[in-house]
Amino acid sequence: MQPELPFIKMHGAGNDFVVLDARADTIALSRAQAMLIADRRRGVGCDQIILIEPSPTADASMRILNADGTEAGACGNATRCVAALLAAETGARTLTIQTAAGHLAAVIKGPNLVEIDMGAPAFGWQEIPLLEPMDTLNLRLALGPVENPAGCSMGNPHATFFIDDFKHLALDSLGPRLEQARIFPERANIGFARIDAPDRIRLRVWERGAGLTLACGSGACAALVNAHRRGLTGRRAAVEMDGGTLTITWREDDHVLMEGPVALVYAGTLAPEWLPA
C-alpha cells in the first residue's frame, strides 16, 4: 500500500462513506483493513467504504465494502456521492457508473442534489435470493412483533416489514436476527416501514453488513416498490429516514429513480501505521 492513502468522507442523507480513488492505482484492501477504516473509534468511521475504479464502459466503476468488510452489490446513496464527485471533476450533468448491480445512470439535479436510476427491481425468489420458492410479496418470516414482510432485490436483497409504530421495536435486536434469517442465503437488508400517506413513508433500515444506518438508498427504493405492490402507496413517495429524505419514483417502465442530497464532509489521508500488515 502507498505511504499515505488519500480519502474523502461523504454522506448521502446521513449514510456515510469513506471514498478512495483507485482509478490510477489499484487499492487492494483486506477485510481487516476495511473493518479498521470503517471503525468509528479506531479508524475514520463509515457505513461503507467506496472504491472508485476505472471502467471501459462507464464514467467510472465503484466497489462497495460494508463496515464488516464484506462486499455489497448496490448502494444508492454512495452512487449519488460518486456521481457528485465525478461531476465536480468534469462538469458533466449526466454520468454512468458501473456497479455490481449494473450500469447506473446519474443526473445532477442541482447543488448537492443527485438522481440515480437504480434500474428495475427483481421479485423472483431466486433473484432476491431466497432459500426456497415462496410468494415474495408475503415472505414466511416473523420475529417478535413483526411478520409477513415483502421481498425484492434492488441489486441486493431486501425485506420490508410494514408496521404501525416504531415505539416498541427493538431494532438493534430484531435487525441482526432477521438479516441472518434462514430464508436469506446471502443475508438481507431489513426495512421497517410506516406508511404515513400515499406519498410519504417513514423508514428505518438494518443494513446487511453495516447495521442500523441513518439512511439506506436501495432500502428506500425497496420500501416504495413493496408498498406499491401491497397497494399502500402510489408509485412516487418521499421516504423519510433518520438522516434525511429521499424521493423515490417507480416509473411505468419499471425503473426506480432515487433523488436525494449528497454532502462532502472532509478530505484526509490514511497513514500506513493505521492499517494491519
Short mmCIF file of N, CA, C and O in Angstrom, two decimals, residues 14-107:
data_model
loop_
_atom_site.label_atom_id
_atom_site.label_comp_id
_atom_site.label_asym_id
_atom_site.label_seq_id
_atom_site.Cartn_x
_atom_site.Cartn_y
_atom_site.Cartn_z
N GLY A 14 -27.09 11.15 5.53
CA GLY A 14 -26.56 10.57 6.76
C GLY A 14 -25.91 9.21 6.59
O GLY A 14 -25.23 8.73 7.49
N ASN A 15 -26.13 8.56 5.46
CA ASN A 15 -25.48 7.29 5.14
C ASN A 15 -24.05 7.64 4.72
O ASN A 15 -23.85 8.24 3.66
N ASP A 16 -23.04 7.32 5.56
CA ASP A 16 -21.72 7.91 5.34
C ASP A 16 -20.69 6.92 4.78
O ASP A 16 -20.76 5.72 5.03
N PHE A 17 -19.72 7.50 4.05
CA PHE A 17 -18.78 6.71 3.26
C PHE A 17 -17.38 7.28 3.36
O PHE A 17 -17.18 8.48 3.43
N VAL A 18 -16.40 6.38 3.32
CA VAL A 18 -15.02 6.73 3.05
C VAL A 18 -14.76 6.38 1.59
O VAL A 18 -14.86 5.20 1.21
N VAL A 19 -14.47 7.39 0.78
CA VAL A 19 -14.33 7.20 -0.66
C VAL A 19 -12.84 7.21 -1.01
O VAL A 19 -12.11 8.15 -0.68
N LEU A 20 -12.39 6.15 -1.69
CA LEU A 20 -11.00 6.00 -2.11
C LEU A 20 -10.93 5.98 -3.63
O LEU A 20 -11.71 5.27 -4.28
N ASP A 21 -10.02 6.75 -4.20
CA ASP A 21 -9.88 6.84 -5.65
C ASP A 21 -8.83 5.82 -6.11
O ASP A 21 -7.63 5.99 -5.89
N ALA A 22 -9.30 4.75 -6.76
CA ALA A 22 -8.41 3.70 -7.23
C ALA A 22 -8.35 3.67 -8.75
O ALA A 22 -8.07 2.65 -9.36
N ARG A 23 -8.60 4.83 -9.39
CA ARG A 23 -8.59 4.84 -10.85
C ARG A 23 -7.17 4.80 -11.41
O ARG A 23 -6.94 4.21 -12.46
N ALA A 24 -6.22 5.42 -10.73
CA ALA A 24 -4.84 5.43 -11.22
C ALA A 24 -4.03 4.26 -10.66
O ALA A 24 -3.21 3.68 -11.37
N ASP A 25 -4.25 3.94 -9.40
CA ASP A 25 -3.52 2.86 -8.75
C ASP A 25 -4.49 1.93 -8.04
O ASP A 25 -5.38 2.40 -7.32
N THR A 26 -4.31 0.64 -8.22
CA THR A 26 -5.17 -0.35 -7.57
C THR A 26 -5.02 -0.25 -6.06
O THR A 26 -3.91 -0.08 -5.53
N ILE A 27 -6.15 -0.33 -5.37
CA ILE A 27 -6.16 -0.36 -3.90
C ILE A 27 -6.75 -1.70 -3.49
O ILE A 27 -7.92 -1.97 -3.73
N ALA A 28 -5.92 -2.54 -2.91
CA ALA A 28 -6.36 -3.88 -2.51
C ALA A 28 -6.44 -3.91 -0.98
O ALA A 28 -5.44 -4.08 -0.29
N LEU A 29 -7.64 -3.74 -0.45
CA LEU A 29 -7.85 -3.75 0.99
C LEU A 29 -8.22 -5.16 1.45
O LEU A 29 -9.08 -5.81 0.85
N SER A 30 -7.60 -5.61 2.51
CA SER A 30 -8.05 -6.84 3.14
C SER A 30 -9.33 -6.56 3.93
O SER A 30 -9.67 -5.39 4.19
N ARG A 31 -10.01 -7.61 4.33
CA ARG A 31 -11.21 -7.42 5.13
C ARG A 31 -10.86 -6.72 6.45
O ARG A 31 -11.59 -5.83 6.90
N ALA A 32 -9.73 -7.09 7.05
CA ALA A 32 -9.32 -6.47 8.31
C ALA A 32 -9.05 -4.98 8.12
O ALA A 32 -9.40 -4.15 8.97
N GLN A 33 -8.41 -4.61 7.01
CA GLN A 33 -8.14 -3.21 6.73
C GLN A 33 -9.43 -2.43 6.54
O GLN A 33 -9.59 -1.31 7.06
N ALA A 34 -10.37 -3.00 5.78
CA ALA A 34 -11.65 -2.33 5.57
C ALA A 34 -12.38 -2.13 6.89
O ALA A 34 -12.95 -1.05 7.14
N MET A 35 -12.38 -3.12 7.74
CA MET A 35 -13.06 -3.01 9.04
C MET A 35 -12.42 -1.94 9.90
O MET A 35 -13.11 -1.21 10.62
N LEU A 36 -11.10 -1.82 9.84
CA LEU A 36 -10.42 -0.80 10.64
C LEU A 36 -10.73 0.60 10.13
O LEU A 36 -11.00 1.52 10.92
N ILE A 37 -10.72 0.80 8.83
CA ILE A 37 -11.08 2.11 8.27
C ILE A 37 -12.49 2.49 8.68
O ILE A 37 -12.78 3.64 9.03
N ALA A 38 -13.41 1.53 8.65
CA ALA A 38 -14.81 1.79 8.96
C ALA A 38 -15.08 1.95 10.46
O ALA A 38 -16.13 2.48 10.84
N ASP A 39 -14.14 1.53 11.29
CA ASP A 39 -14.33 1.59 12.75
C ASP A 39 -14.43 3.04 13.21
O ASP A 39 -13.56 3.87 12.92
N ARG A 40 -15.49 3.36 13.94
CA ARG A 40 -15.76 4.74 14.33
C ARG A 40 -14.92 5.20 15.52
O ARG A 40 -14.92 6.39 15.86
N ARG A 41 -14.19 4.30 16.15
CA ARG A 41 -13.31 4.68 17.25
C ARG A 41 -11.84 4.64 16.86
O ARG A 41 -11.05 5.49 17.25
N ARG A 42 -11.47 3.64 16.06
CA ARG A 42 -10.05 3.46 15.72
C ARG A 42 -9.70 3.93 14.32
O ARG A 42 -8.53 4.10 14.00
N GLY A 43 -10.69 4.09 13.46
CA GLY A 43 -10.45 4.50 12.09
C GLY A 43 -11.16 5.79 11.76
O GLY A 43 -11.38 6.63 12.63
N VAL A 44 -11.52 5.96 10.49
CA VAL A 44 -12.26 7.15 10.07
C VAL A 44 -13.71 7.03 10.51
O VAL A 44 -14.30 7.97 11.03
N GLY A 45 -14.28 5.85 10.28
CA GLY A 45 -15.68 5.61 10.62
C GLY A 45 -16.61 5.83 9.45
O GLY A 45 -16.61 6.89 8.83
N CYS A 46 -17.38 4.79 9.10
CA CYS A 46 -18.32 4.90 7.99
C CYS A 46 -19.24 3.69 7.97
O CYS A 46 -18.96 2.67 8.61
N ASP A 47 -20.31 3.82 7.20
CA ASP A 47 -21.18 2.67 6.93
C ASP A 47 -20.58 1.77 5.86
O ASP A 47 -20.68 0.55 5.93
N GLN A 48 -19.99 2.41 4.83
CA GLN A 48 -19.37 1.66 3.73
C GLN A 48 -18.11 2.37 3.24
O GLN A 48 -18.01 3.61 3.34
N ILE A 49 -17.20 1.59 2.70
CA ILE A 49 -16.02 2.12 2.00
C ILE A 49 -16.29 1.99 0.51
O ILE A 49 -16.73 0.93 0.04
N ILE A 50 -16.02 3.06 -0.23
CA ILE A 50 -16.28 3.08 -1.66
C ILE A 50 -14.97 3.22 -2.41
O ILE A 50 -14.18 4.14 -2.16
N LEU A 51 -14.73 2.31 -3.32
CA LEU A 51 -13.55 2.34 -4.18
C LEU A 51 -13.98 2.75 -5.59
O LEU A 51 -14.77 2.05 -6.24
N ILE A 52 -13.50 3.91 -6.05
CA ILE A 52 -13.77 4.35 -7.42
C ILE A 52 -12.68 3.77 -8.31
O ILE A 52 -11.49 4.02 -8.09
N GLU A 53 -13.10 3.00 -9.30
CA GLU A 53 -12.15 2.31 -10.16
C GLU A 53 -12.43 2.64 -11.62
O GLU A 53 -13.52 3.12 -11.97
N PRO A 54 -11.46 2.42 -12.52
CA PRO A 54 -11.70 2.71 -13.94
C PRO A 54 -12.71 1.74 -14.54
O PRO A 54 -12.86 0.61 -14.07
N SER A 55 -13.40 2.21 -15.58
CA SER A 55 -14.36 1.36 -16.29
C SER A 55 -14.23 1.61 -17.78
O SER A 55 -14.17 2.76 -18.21
N PRO A 56 -14.23 0.54 -18.58
CA PRO A 56 -14.16 0.72 -20.03
C PRO A 56 -15.51 1.09 -20.64
O PRO A 56 -15.57 1.50 -21.80
N THR A 57 -16.57 0.98 -19.87
CA THR A 57 -17.92 1.17 -20.42
C THR A 57 -18.72 2.25 -19.71
O THR A 57 -19.89 2.47 -20.03
N ALA A 58 -18.14 2.91 -18.71
CA ALA A 58 -18.87 3.93 -17.94
C ALA A 58 -17.88 5.02 -17.54
O ALA A 58 -16.67 4.92 -17.78
N ASP A 59 -18.38 6.07 -16.92
CA ASP A 59 -17.50 7.15 -16.46
C ASP A 59 -16.56 6.67 -15.37
O ASP A 59 -15.45 7.17 -15.23
N ALA A 60 -17.00 5.71 -14.58
CA ALA A 60 -16.17 5.07 -13.56
C ALA A 60 -16.91 3.85 -13.06
O ALA A 60 -18.11 3.67 -13.29
N SER A 61 -16.16 3.00 -12.38
CA SER A 61 -16.75 1.85 -11.70
C SER A 61 -16.62 2.08 -10.20
O SER A 61 -15.73 2.81 -9.74
N MET A 62 -17.51 1.48 -9.41
CA MET A 62 -17.39 1.60 -7.96
C MET A 62 -17.61 0.25 -7.30
O MET A 62 -18.46 -0.54 -7.72
N ARG A 63 -16.80 -0.02 -6.28
CA ARG A 63 -16.97 -1.20 -5.43
C ARG A 63 -17.36 -0.73 -4.04
O ARG A 63 -16.93 0.34 -3.59
N ILE A 64 -18.15 -1.54 -3.36
CA ILE A 64 -18.71 -1.16 -2.07
C ILE A 64 -18.32 -2.21 -1.04
O ILE A 64 -18.64 -3.39 -1.19
N LEU A 65 -17.62 -1.78 0.00
CA LEU A 65 -17.28 -2.66 1.11
C LEU A 65 -18.05 -2.22 2.35
O LEU A 65 -17.97 -1.04 2.76
N ASN A 66 -18.81 -3.14 2.92
CA ASN A 66 -19.55 -2.83 4.14
C ASN A 66 -18.61 -2.62 5.32
O ASN A 66 -17.42 -2.97 5.26
N ALA A 67 -19.16 -2.12 6.41
CA ALA A 67 -18.34 -1.89 7.61
C ALA A 67 -17.75 -3.17 8.16
O ALA A 67 -16.73 -3.14 8.86
N ASP A 68 -18.36 -4.33 7.85
CA ASP A 68 -17.80 -5.60 8.31
C ASP A 68 -16.82 -6.20 7.31
O ASP A 68 -16.39 -7.35 7.45
N GLY A 69 -16.48 -5.44 6.27
CA GLY A 69 -15.50 -5.89 5.29
C GLY A 69 -16.05 -6.70 4.14
O GLY A 69 -15.33 -7.00 3.19
N THR A 70 -17.34 -7.07 4.18
CA THR A 70 -17.94 -7.82 3.09
C THR A 70 -18.32 -6.87 1.95
O THR A 70 -18.49 -5.67 2.16
N GLU A 71 -18.46 -7.43 0.75
CA GLU A 71 -18.76 -6.60 -0.41
C GLU A 71 -20.27 -6.54 -0.65
O GLU A 71 -20.97 -7.55 -0.53
N ALA A 72 -20.77 -5.35 -0.99
CA ALA A 72 -22.19 -5.14 -1.30
C ALA A 72 -22.36 -4.98 -2.79
O ALA A 72 -21.44 -4.55 -3.50
N GLY A 73 -23.56 -5.29 -3.27
CA GLY A 73 -23.83 -5.20 -4.69
C GLY A 73 -24.34 -3.83 -5.12
O GLY A 73 -24.14 -3.42 -6.26
N ALA A 74 -25.00 -3.12 -4.21
CA ALA A 74 -25.61 -1.84 -4.58
C ALA A 74 -25.67 -0.93 -3.37
O ALA A 74 -25.84 -1.38 -2.24
N CYS A 75 -25.53 0.36 -3.62
CA CYS A 75 -25.71 1.38 -2.58
C CYS A 75 -26.08 2.67 -3.29
O CYS A 75 -25.22 3.34 -3.87
N GLY A 76 -27.34 3.02 -3.25
CA GLY A 76 -27.81 4.19 -3.97
C GLY A 76 -27.24 5.49 -3.45
O GLY A 76 -26.88 6.39 -4.22
N ASN A 77 -27.14 5.63 -2.13
CA ASN A 77 -26.59 6.86 -1.56
C ASN A 77 -25.13 7.04 -1.97
O ASN A 77 -24.69 8.14 -2.28
N ALA A 78 -24.36 5.95 -1.95
CA ALA A 78 -22.96 6.03 -2.36
C ALA A 78 -22.83 6.35 -3.85
O ALA A 78 -21.94 7.11 -4.25
N THR A 79 -23.71 5.79 -4.65
CA THR A 79 -23.67 6.07 -6.08
C THR A 79 -23.91 7.55 -6.35
O THR A 79 -23.26 8.16 -7.21
N ARG A 80 -24.83 8.15 -5.60
CA ARG A 80 -25.07 9.59 -5.75
C ARG A 80 -23.81 10.38 -5.36
O ARG A 80 -23.46 11.37 -6.01
N CYS A 81 -23.15 9.96 -4.28
CA CYS A 81 -21.93 10.65 -3.86
C CYS A 81 -20.84 10.56 -4.92
O CYS A 81 -20.17 11.56 -5.24
N VAL A 82 -20.63 9.37 -5.47
CA VAL A 82 -19.62 9.20 -6.51
C VAL A 82 -19.97 10.04 -7.74
O VAL A 82 -19.10 10.68 -8.34
N ALA A 83 -21.24 10.06 -8.10
CA ALA A 83 -21.67 10.87 -9.25
C ALA A 83 -21.36 12.35 -9.01
O ALA A 83 -20.90 13.05 -9.92
N ALA A 84 -21.59 12.81 -7.79
CA ALA A 84 -21.31 14.22 -7.47
C ALA A 84 -19.82 14.52 -7.58
O ALA A 84 -19.42 15.58 -8.08
N LEU A 85 -18.96 13.59 -7.13
CA LEU A 85 -17.52 13.78 -7.24
C LEU A 85 -17.08 13.85 -8.70
O LEU A 85 -16.29 14.72 -9.09
N LEU A 86 -17.56 12.91 -9.49
CA LEU A 86 -17.19 12.87 -10.91
C LEU A 86 -17.69 14.12 -11.64
O LEU A 86 -16.99 14.67 -12.51
N ALA A 87 -18.88 14.56 -11.30
CA ALA A 87 -19.42 15.76 -11.93
C ALA A 87 -18.61 17.00 -11.57
O ALA A 87 -18.38 17.88 -12.41
N ALA A 88 -18.14 17.06 -10.33
CA ALA A 88 -17.31 18.19 -9.92
C ALA A 88 -15.98 18.21 -10.68
O ALA A 88 -15.44 19.28 -10.99
N GLU A 89 -15.47 17.03 -11.01
CA GLU A 89 -14.22 16.94 -11.78
C GLU A 89 -14.41 17.35 -13.23
O GLU A 89 -13.55 18.02 -13.81
N THR A 90 -15.51 16.91 -13.83
CA THR A 90 -15.67 17.03 -15.29
C THR A 90 -16.65 18.10 -15.73
O THR A 90 -16.64 18.50 -16.90
N GLY A 91 -17.53 18.53 -14.83
CA GLY A 91 -18.59 19.46 -15.22
C GLY A 91 -19.77 18.79 -15.88
O GLY A 91 -20.73 19.45 -16.28
N ALA A 92 -19.74 17.46 -16.00
CA ALA A 92 -20.84 16.73 -16.64
C ALA A 92 -22.09 16.79 -15.78
O ALA A 92 -22.02 16.79 -14.55
N ARG A 93 -23.25 16.81 -16.43
CA ARG A 93 -24.52 16.81 -15.71
C ARG A 93 -25.16 15.43 -15.72
O ARG A 93 -26.07 15.16 -14.94
N THR A 94 -24.73 14.58 -16.63
CA THR A 94 -25.21 13.20 -16.68
C THR A 94 -24.00 12.27 -16.71
O THR A 94 -23.01 12.55 -17.39
N LEU A 95 -24.08 11.17 -15.96
CA LEU A 95 -22.97 10.24 -15.87
C LEU A 95 -23.51 8.82 -15.78
O LEU A 95 -24.68 8.60 -15.46
N THR A 96 -22.62 7.87 -16.05
CA THR A 96 -22.95 6.46 -15.87
C THR A 96 -21.90 5.83 -14.98
O THR A 96 -20.70 6.01 -15.20
N ILE A 97 -22.35 5.08 -13.98
CA ILE A 97 -21.44 4.45 -13.04
C ILE A 97 -21.67 2.95 -13.07
O ILE A 97 -22.81 2.47 -12.94
N GLN A 98 -20.59 2.22 -13.24
CA GLN A 98 -20.66 0.76 -13.27
C GLN A 98 -20.60 0.21 -11.86
O GLN A 98 -19.74 0.58 -11.07
N THR A 99 -21.53 -0.67 -11.52
CA THR A 99 -21.57 -1.31 -10.21
C THR A 99 -21.80 -2.80 -10.40
O THR A 99 -22.11 -3.27 -11.49
N ALA A 100 -21.71 -3.54 -9.32
CA ALA A 100 -22.01 -4.98 -9.38
C ALA A 100 -23.46 -5.22 -9.73
O ALA A 100 -23.82 -6.31 -10.21
N ALA A 101 -24.32 -4.23 -9.51
CA ALA A 101 -25.74 -4.34 -9.83
C ALA A 101 -26.06 -3.85 -11.23
O ALA A 101 -27.23 -3.81 -11.62
N GLY A 102 -25.02 -3.46 -12.00
CA GLY A 102 -25.25 -2.98 -13.35
C GLY A 102 -24.79 -1.55 -13.54
O GLY A 102 -24.23 -0.93 -12.62
N HIS A 103 -25.02 -1.00 -14.71
CA HIS A 103 -24.66 0.38 -15.02
C HIS A 103 -25.82 1.29 -14.57
O HIS A 103 -26.96 1.12 -15.02
N LEU A 104 -25.49 2.26 -13.71
CA LEU A 104 -26.50 3.15 -13.15
C LEU A 104 -26.30 4.56 -13.71
O LEU A 104 -25.19 5.10 -13.65
N ALA A 105 -27.37 5.13 -14.24
CA ALA A 105 -27.32 6.48 -14.81
C ALA A 105 -27.59 7.50 -13.72
O ALA A 105 -28.50 7.34 -12.90
N ALA A 106 -26.81 8.57 -13.71
CA ALA A 106 -26.96 9.63 -12.72
C ALA A 106 -27.21 10.97 -13.41
O ALA A 106 -26.65 11.23 -14.49
N VAL A 107 -28.03 11.80 -12.78
CA VAL A 107 -28.30 13.15 -13.28
C VAL A 107 -28.07 14.13 -12.13
O VAL A 107 -28.60 13.94 -11.03
#
